[in-house]
Amino acid sequence: MTDRQDLIEAAREIQTEAHVPYSEYRVGAAIETTDGEVYTGCNIENANYSNSLHAEEVAVGKAIADGNRDFSRIAVSSSRRDGVTPCGMCRQTLAEFCGEEFPVFCDADGEVEAYTLGELLPAAISEETLE
Ligand code: THU
Ligand code: ZN
Protein backbone atom coordinates (compact mmCIF):
# COMPACT_ATOMS: atom_id res chain seq x y z
CA MET A 1 0.00 0.00 0.00
CA THR A 2 1.18 3.49 -0.88
CA ASP A 3 2.13 5.67 2.06
CA ARG A 4 -0.62 8.24 2.68
CA GLN A 5 1.94 11.02 2.28
CA ASP A 6 3.10 9.60 -1.08
CA LEU A 7 -0.48 9.64 -2.35
CA ILE A 8 -0.85 13.27 -1.30
CA GLU A 9 2.48 14.11 -2.97
CA ALA A 10 1.31 12.44 -6.19
CA ALA A 11 -1.86 14.58 -6.12
CA ARG A 12 0.26 17.68 -5.55
CA GLU A 13 2.74 16.91 -8.31
CA ILE A 14 0.16 16.29 -11.05
CA GLN A 15 -1.17 19.83 -10.54
CA THR A 16 1.68 20.98 -12.76
CA GLU A 17 -0.06 19.32 -15.73
CA ALA A 18 -3.39 21.08 -15.13
CA HIS A 19 -4.80 23.03 -18.11
CA VAL A 20 -6.35 26.00 -16.33
CA PRO A 21 -6.14 29.15 -18.49
CA TYR A 22 -9.56 30.31 -17.26
CA SER A 23 -9.70 29.70 -13.52
CA GLU A 24 -5.95 29.40 -12.92
CA TYR A 25 -7.03 27.03 -10.15
CA ARG A 26 -4.91 23.90 -10.29
CA VAL A 27 -6.30 20.67 -8.91
CA GLY A 28 -4.57 17.29 -8.72
CA ALA A 29 -5.95 13.92 -7.69
CA ALA A 30 -4.30 10.58 -6.99
CA ILE A 31 -6.42 7.48 -6.52
CA GLU A 32 -5.01 4.23 -5.22
CA THR A 33 -6.34 0.84 -6.28
CA THR A 34 -6.61 -2.08 -3.89
CA ASP A 35 -3.67 -3.56 -5.85
CA GLY A 36 -1.54 -0.58 -4.86
CA GLU A 37 -1.53 1.11 -8.28
CA VAL A 38 -1.81 4.90 -8.27
CA TYR A 39 -3.58 6.84 -11.04
CA THR A 40 -3.30 10.60 -11.14
CA GLY A 41 -5.40 13.28 -12.80
CA CYS A 42 -5.51 17.04 -13.14
CA ASN A 43 -8.24 19.45 -14.16
CA ILE A 44 -8.51 20.22 -17.88
CA GLU A 45 -10.54 23.32 -18.69
CA ASN A 46 -12.18 24.27 -21.98
CA ALA A 47 -12.85 27.55 -23.76
CA ASN A 48 -16.58 26.86 -23.61
CA TYR A 49 -16.20 26.96 -19.77
CA SER A 50 -18.82 24.29 -19.15
CA ASN A 51 -17.23 20.99 -20.06
CA SER A 52 -14.06 21.10 -18.03
CA LEU A 53 -12.77 17.79 -16.74
CA HIS A 54 -12.16 17.61 -13.03
CA ALA A 55 -8.98 16.11 -11.60
CA GLU A 56 -10.84 13.30 -9.84
CA GLU A 57 -12.74 12.36 -13.02
CA VAL A 58 -9.50 12.14 -14.98
CA ALA A 59 -7.83 9.97 -12.32
CA VAL A 60 -10.84 7.65 -12.06
CA GLY A 61 -11.17 7.54 -15.87
CA LYS A 62 -7.55 6.54 -16.33
CA ALA A 63 -7.88 3.74 -13.78
CA ILE A 64 -11.13 2.40 -15.23
CA ALA A 65 -9.80 2.50 -18.78
CA ASP A 66 -6.76 0.59 -17.54
CA GLY A 67 -8.97 -2.16 -16.13
CA ASN A 68 -8.81 -1.12 -12.47
CA ARG A 69 -12.03 -0.30 -10.63
CA ASP A 70 -11.36 -1.33 -7.04
CA PHE A 71 -10.11 1.64 -5.09
CA SER A 72 -8.74 2.03 -1.56
CA ARG A 73 -8.41 5.83 -1.17
CA ILE A 74 -7.94 9.14 -2.95
CA ALA A 75 -5.99 12.33 -2.34
CA VAL A 76 -7.09 15.64 -3.85
CA SER A 77 -4.89 18.68 -3.81
CA SER A 78 -5.01 22.34 -4.71
CA SER A 79 -2.28 24.88 -4.31
CA ARG A 80 -4.58 27.40 -2.62
CA ARG A 81 -4.49 27.75 1.12
CA ASP A 82 -8.29 27.41 1.40
CA GLY A 83 -8.00 24.00 -0.24
CA VAL A 84 -10.33 21.86 -2.26
CA THR A 85 -12.79 19.09 -1.61
CA PRO A 86 -14.28 17.06 -4.45
CA CYS A 87 -17.31 18.83 -5.92
CA GLY A 88 -20.74 17.20 -5.84
CA MET A 89 -20.31 15.67 -9.26
CA CYS A 90 -16.94 14.11 -8.36
CA ARG A 91 -18.35 12.79 -5.07
CA GLN A 92 -21.00 10.98 -7.10
CA THR A 93 -18.36 9.71 -9.55
CA LEU A 94 -16.44 8.24 -6.61
CA ALA A 95 -19.64 6.77 -5.14
CA GLU A 96 -20.09 4.72 -8.32
CA PHE A 97 -17.01 2.67 -7.37
CA CYS A 98 -16.27 3.36 -3.70
CA GLY A 99 -18.18 2.74 -0.47
CA GLU A 100 -19.10 5.08 2.38
CA GLU A 101 -15.90 4.29 4.33
CA PHE A 102 -13.67 5.22 1.38
CA PRO A 103 -11.06 7.73 2.64
CA VAL A 104 -10.75 11.09 0.88
CA PHE A 105 -7.68 13.16 1.78
CA CYS A 106 -8.00 16.84 0.93
CA ASP A 107 -4.77 18.77 0.80
CA ALA A 108 -4.71 22.54 1.08
CA ASP A 109 -1.24 23.86 0.60
CA GLY A 110 0.22 21.27 2.98
CA GLU A 111 -2.63 20.88 5.46
CA VAL A 112 -4.55 17.67 5.06
CA GLU A 113 -8.15 17.07 6.06
CA ALA A 114 -9.35 13.45 6.00
CA TYR A 115 -12.98 12.63 5.24
CA THR A 116 -14.90 9.52 4.32
CA LEU A 117 -16.93 9.49 1.14
CA GLY A 118 -20.05 8.88 3.26
CA GLU A 119 -19.41 12.12 5.13
CA LEU A 120 -19.01 14.03 1.87
CA LEU A 121 -21.96 12.40 0.11
CA PRO A 122 -24.52 10.77 2.40
CA ALA A 123 -27.37 8.86 0.76
CA ALA A 124 -25.70 8.66 -2.65
CA ILE A 125 -27.69 7.24 -5.53
CA SER A 126 -26.25 3.86 -6.51
CA GLU A 127 -26.81 0.87 -8.74
CA GLU A 128 -28.99 -0.66 -5.97
CA THR A 129 -31.22 2.42 -6.02
CA LEU A 130 -32.13 1.62 -9.60
CA GLU A 131 -32.93 -2.07 -9.05
N1 THU B 1 -12.19 21.23 -9.93
C1 THU B 1 -11.71 19.94 -9.92
O1 THU B 1 -10.80 19.60 -10.70
N2 THU B 1 -12.25 19.06 -9.03
C2 THU B 1 -13.29 19.37 -8.20
O2 THU B 1 -13.98 18.49 -7.73
C3 THU B 1 -13.53 20.80 -7.90
C4 THU B 1 -13.27 21.68 -9.07
C5 THU B 1 -11.66 22.17 -10.93
C6 THU B 1 -12.64 22.50 -12.03
C7 THU B 1 -12.14 23.84 -12.51
O3 THU B 1 -11.13 23.63 -13.48
C8 THU B 1 -11.50 24.46 -11.27
O4 THU B 1 -11.32 23.40 -10.33
C9 THU B 1 -12.33 25.54 -10.63
O5 THU B 1 -13.60 25.10 -10.31
ZN1 ZN C 1 -15.45 17.80 -9.43
PDB file of C-alpha atoms and ligand atoms in Angstrom:
ATOM      1  CA  MET A   1       0.000   0.000   0.000  1.00  0.00           C
ATOM      2  CA  THR A   2       1.183   3.485  -0.875  1.00  0.00           C
ATOM      3  CA  ASP A   3       2.130   5.672   2.064  1.00  0.00           C
ATOM      4  CA  ARG A   4      -0.615   8.244   2.681  1.00  0.00           C
ATOM      5  CA  GLN A   5       1.936  11.019   2.282  1.00  0.00           C
ATOM      6  CA  ASP A   6       3.098   9.600  -1.076  1.00  0.00           C
ATOM      7  CA  LEU A   7      -0.484   9.644  -2.349  1.00  0.00           C
ATOM      8  CA  ILE A   8      -0.851  13.273  -1.302  1.00  0.00           C
ATOM      9  CA  GLU A   9       2.478  14.114  -2.965  1.00  0.00           C
ATOM     10  CA  ALA A  10       1.307  12.441  -6.193  1.00  0.00           C
ATOM     11  CA  ALA A  11      -1.860  14.581  -6.124  1.00  0.00           C
ATOM     12  CA  ARG A  12       0.263  17.679  -5.549  1.00  0.00           C
ATOM     13  CA  GLU A  13       2.736  16.906  -8.310  1.00  0.00           C
ATOM     14  CA  ILE A  14       0.162  16.290 -11.047  1.00  0.00           C
ATOM     15  CA  GLN A  15      -1.168  19.829 -10.540  1.00  0.00           C
ATOM     16  CA  THR A  16       1.684  20.984 -12.759  1.00  0.00           C
ATOM     17  CA  GLU A  17      -0.062  19.315 -15.732  1.00  0.00           C
ATOM     18  CA  ALA A  18      -3.392  21.085 -15.135  1.00  0.00           C
ATOM     19  CA  HIS A  19      -4.797  23.034 -18.107  1.00  0.00           C
ATOM     20  CA  VAL A  20      -6.351  25.999 -16.330  1.00  0.00           C
ATOM     21  CA  PRO A  21      -6.137  29.146 -18.489  1.00  0.00           C
ATOM     22  CA  TYR A  22      -9.559  30.307 -17.265  1.00  0.00           C
ATOM     23  CA  SER A  23      -9.703  29.695 -13.522  1.00  0.00           C
ATOM     24  CA  GLU A  24      -5.946  29.398 -12.918  1.00  0.00           C
ATOM     25  CA  TYR A  25      -7.032  27.032 -10.154  1.00  0.00           C
ATOM     26  CA  ARG A  26      -4.912  23.904 -10.292  1.00  0.00           C
ATOM     27  CA  VAL A  27      -6.304  20.667  -8.906  1.00  0.00           C
ATOM     28  CA  GLY A  28      -4.569  17.294  -8.718  1.00  0.00           C
ATOM     29  CA  ALA A  29      -5.947  13.923  -7.689  1.00  0.00           C
ATOM     30  CA  ALA A  30      -4.296  10.577  -6.990  1.00  0.00           C
ATOM     31  CA  ILE A  31      -6.424   7.485  -6.518  1.00  0.00           C
ATOM     32  CA  GLU A  32      -5.008   4.227  -5.217  1.00  0.00           C
ATOM     33  CA  THR A  33      -6.345   0.839  -6.284  1.00  0.00           C
ATOM     34  CA  THR A  34      -6.610  -2.084  -3.890  1.00  0.00           C
ATOM     35  CA  ASP A  35      -3.665  -3.564  -5.851  1.00  0.00           C
ATOM     36  CA  GLY A  36      -1.535  -0.582  -4.864  1.00  0.00           C
ATOM     37  CA  GLU A  37      -1.529   1.109  -8.283  1.00  0.00           C
ATOM     38  CA  VAL A  38      -1.812   4.901  -8.271  1.00  0.00           C
ATOM     39  CA  TYR A  39      -3.576   6.842 -11.035  1.00  0.00           C
ATOM     40  CA  THR A  40      -3.303  10.599 -11.142  1.00  0.00           C
ATOM     41  CA  GLY A  41      -5.404  13.279 -12.798  1.00  0.00           C
ATOM     42  CA  CYS A  42      -5.507  17.037 -13.141  1.00  0.00           C
ATOM     43  CA  ASN A  43      -8.243  19.450 -14.159  1.00  0.00           C
ATOM     44  CA  ILE A  44      -8.508  20.220 -17.880  1.00  0.00           C
ATOM     45  CA  GLU A  45     -10.539  23.323 -18.694  1.00  0.00           C
ATOM     46  CA  ASN A  46     -12.179  24.270 -21.980  1.00  0.00           C
ATOM     47  CA  ALA A  47     -12.853  27.546 -23.762  1.00  0.00           C
ATOM     48  CA  ASN A  48     -16.582  26.865 -23.605  1.00  0.00           C
ATOM     49  CA  TYR A  49     -16.200  26.957 -19.770  1.00  0.00           C
ATOM     50  CA  SER A  50     -18.825  24.293 -19.153  1.00  0.00           C
ATOM     51  CA  ASN A  51     -17.227  20.994 -20.064  1.00  0.00           C
ATOM     52  CA  SER A  52     -14.056  21.100 -18.026  1.00  0.00           C
ATOM     53  CA  LEU A  53     -12.766  17.788 -16.744  1.00  0.00           C
ATOM     54  CA  HIS A  54     -12.164  17.605 -13.031  1.00  0.00           C
ATOM     55  CA  ALA A  55      -8.985  16.114 -11.602  1.00  0.00           C
ATOM     56  CA  GLU A  56     -10.843  13.300  -9.840  1.00  0.00           C
ATOM     57  CA  GLU A  57     -12.740  12.359 -13.018  1.00  0.00           C
ATOM     58  CA  VAL A  58      -9.503  12.143 -14.980  1.00  0.00           C
ATOM     59  CA  ALA A  59      -7.827   9.972 -12.320  1.00  0.00           C
ATOM     60  CA  VAL A  60     -10.842   7.646 -12.064  1.00  0.00           C
ATOM     61  CA  GLY A  61     -11.172   7.540 -15.865  1.00  0.00           C
ATOM     62  CA  LYS A  62      -7.546   6.542 -16.326  1.00  0.00           C
ATOM     63  CA  ALA A  63      -7.884   3.744 -13.783  1.00  0.00           C
ATOM     64  CA  ILE A  64     -11.131   2.399 -15.226  1.00  0.00           C
ATOM     65  CA  ALA A  65      -9.795   2.498 -18.780  1.00  0.00           C
ATOM     66  CA  ASP A  66      -6.756   0.588 -17.543  1.00  0.00           C
ATOM     67  CA  GLY A  67      -8.975  -2.161 -16.135  1.00  0.00           C
ATOM     68  CA  ASN A  68      -8.810  -1.120 -12.472  1.00  0.00           C
ATOM     69  CA  ARG A  69     -12.026  -0.299 -10.631  1.00  0.00           C
ATOM     70  CA  ASP A  70     -11.361  -1.330  -7.036  1.00  0.00           C
ATOM     71  CA  PHE A  71     -10.112   1.637  -5.085  1.00  0.00           C
ATOM     72  CA  SER A  72      -8.736   2.027  -1.561  1.00  0.00           C
ATOM     73  CA  ARG A  73      -8.413   5.834  -1.167  1.00  0.00           C
ATOM     74  CA  ILE A  74      -7.940   9.140  -2.950  1.00  0.00           C
ATOM     75  CA  ALA A  75      -5.992  12.326  -2.336  1.00  0.00           C
ATOM     76  CA  VAL A  76      -7.092  15.641  -3.846  1.00  0.00           C
ATOM     77  CA  SER A  77      -4.895  18.684  -3.807  1.00  0.00           C
ATOM     78  CA  SER A  78      -5.013  22.340  -4.708  1.00  0.00           C
ATOM     79  CA  SER A  79      -2.283  24.881  -4.306  1.00  0.00           C
ATOM     80  CA  ARG A  80      -4.577  27.397  -2.624  1.00  0.00           C
ATOM     81  CA  ARG A  81      -4.491  27.751   1.122  1.00  0.00           C
ATOM     82  CA  ASP A  82      -8.286  27.407   1.397  1.00  0.00           C
ATOM     83  CA  GLY A  83      -7.996  24.000  -0.243  1.00  0.00           C
ATOM     84  CA  VAL A  84     -10.327  21.862  -2.262  1.00  0.00           C
ATOM     85  CA  THR A  85     -12.794  19.092  -1.607  1.00  0.00           C
ATOM     86  CA  PRO A  86     -14.284  17.060  -4.454  1.00  0.00           C
ATOM     87  CA  CYS A  87     -17.311  18.828  -5.919  1.00  0.00           C
ATOM     88  CA  GLY A  88     -20.741  17.197  -5.839  1.00  0.00           C
ATOM     89  CA  MET A  89     -20.313  15.668  -9.256  1.00  0.00           C
ATOM     90  CA  CYS A  90     -16.943  14.112  -8.361  1.00  0.00           C
ATOM     91  CA  ARG A  91     -18.348  12.788  -5.065  1.00  0.00           C
ATOM     92  CA  GLN A  92     -21.003  10.977  -7.096  1.00  0.00           C
ATOM     93  CA  THR A  93     -18.364   9.710  -9.551  1.00  0.00           C
ATOM     94  CA  LEU A  94     -16.443   8.239  -6.611  1.00  0.00           C
ATOM     95  CA  ALA A  95     -19.644   6.769  -5.140  1.00  0.00           C
ATOM     96  CA  GLU A  96     -20.087   4.715  -8.319  1.00  0.00           C
ATOM     97  CA  PHE A  97     -17.014   2.669  -7.371  1.00  0.00           C
ATOM     98  CA  CYS A  98     -16.275   3.363  -3.696  1.00  0.00           C
ATOM     99  CA  GLY A  99     -18.183   2.744  -0.469  1.00  0.00           C
ATOM    100  CA  GLU A 100     -19.096   5.080   2.377  1.00  0.00           C
ATOM    101  CA  GLU A 101     -15.905   4.293   4.326  1.00  0.00           C
ATOM    102  CA  PHE A 102     -13.667   5.220   1.380  1.00  0.00           C
ATOM    103  CA  PRO A 103     -11.059   7.733   2.640  1.00  0.00           C
ATOM    104  CA  VAL A 104     -10.750  11.092   0.875  1.00  0.00           C
ATOM    105  CA  PHE A 105      -7.680  13.165   1.781  1.00  0.00           C
ATOM    106  CA  CYS A 106      -7.996  16.841   0.933  1.00  0.00           C
ATOM    107  CA  ASP A 107      -4.768  18.768   0.798  1.00  0.00           C
ATOM    108  CA  ALA A 108      -4.707  22.537   1.077  1.00  0.00           C
ATOM    109  CA  ASP A 109      -1.237  23.855   0.596  1.00  0.00           C
ATOM    110  CA  GLY A 110       0.224  21.268   2.976  1.00  0.00           C
ATOM    111  CA  GLU A 111      -2.632  20.878   5.465  1.00  0.00           C
ATOM    112  CA  VAL A 112      -4.550  17.667   5.056  1.00  0.00           C
ATOM    113  CA  GLU A 113      -8.149  17.074   6.060  1.00  0.00           C
ATOM    114  CA  ALA A 114      -9.354  13.449   6.003  1.00  0.00           C
ATOM    115  CA  TYR A 115     -12.981  12.628   5.237  1.00  0.00           C
ATOM    116  CA  THR A 116     -14.895   9.520   4.324  1.00  0.00           C
ATOM    117  CA  LEU A 117     -16.932   9.488   1.140  1.00  0.00           C
ATOM    118  CA  GLY A 118     -20.046   8.878   3.263  1.00  0.00           C
ATOM    119  CA  GLU A 119     -19.409  12.124   5.126  1.00  0.00           C
ATOM    120  CA  LEU A 120     -19.008  14.028   1.874  1.00  0.00           C
ATOM    121  CA  LEU A 121     -21.964  12.398   0.112  1.00  0.00           C
ATOM    122  CA  PRO A 122     -24.517  10.769   2.403  1.00  0.00           C
ATOM    123  CA  ALA A 123     -27.371   8.865   0.763  1.00  0.00           C
ATOM    124  CA  ALA A 124     -25.702   8.656  -2.653  1.00  0.00           C
ATOM    125  CA  ILE A 125     -27.686   7.244  -5.533  1.00  0.00           C
ATOM    126  CA  SER A 126     -26.254   3.859  -6.512  1.00  0.00           C
ATOM    127  CA  GLU A 127     -26.813   0.875  -8.738  1.00  0.00           C
ATOM    128  CA  GLU A 128     -28.985  -0.659  -5.974  1.00  0.00           C
ATOM    129  CA  THR A 129     -31.222   2.419  -6.018  1.00  0.00           C
ATOM    130  CA  LEU A 130     -32.125   1.621  -9.602  1.00  0.00           C
ATOM    131  CA  GLU A 131     -32.928  -2.067  -9.046  1.00  0.00           C
TER     132      GLU A 131
HETATM  133  N1  THU B   1     -12.194  21.226  -9.929  1.00  0.00           N
HETATM  134  C1  THU B   1     -11.712  19.943  -9.920  1.00  0.00           C
HETATM  135  O1  THU B   1     -10.804  19.595 -10.701  1.00  0.00           O
HETATM  136  N2  THU B   1     -12.252  19.065  -9.030  1.00  0.00           N
HETATM  137  C2  THU B   1     -13.290  19.372  -8.199  1.00  0.00           C
HETATM  138  O2  THU B   1     -13.982  18.489  -7.735  1.00  0.00           O
HETATM  139  C3  THU B   1     -13.530  20.795  -7.900  1.00  0.00           C
HETATM  140  C4  THU B   1     -13.274  21.679  -9.073  1.00  0.00           C
HETATM  141  C5  THU B   1     -11.655  22.168 -10.926  1.00  0.00           C
HETATM  142  C6  THU B   1     -12.644  22.497 -12.029  1.00  0.00           C
HETATM  143  C7  THU B   1     -12.142  23.844 -12.509  1.00  0.00           C
HETATM  144  O3  THU B   1     -11.133  23.631 -13.483  1.00  0.00           O
HETATM  145  C8  THU B   1     -11.498  24.460 -11.268  1.00  0.00           C
HETATM  146  O4  THU B   1     -11.322  23.395 -10.333  1.00  0.00           O
HETATM  147  C9  THU B   1     -12.334  25.539 -10.630  1.00  0.00           C
HETATM  148  O5  THU B   1     -13.596  25.095 -10.313  1.00  0.00           O
HETATM  149 ZN    ZN B   2     -15.453  17.795  -9.426  1.00  0.00          ZN
END
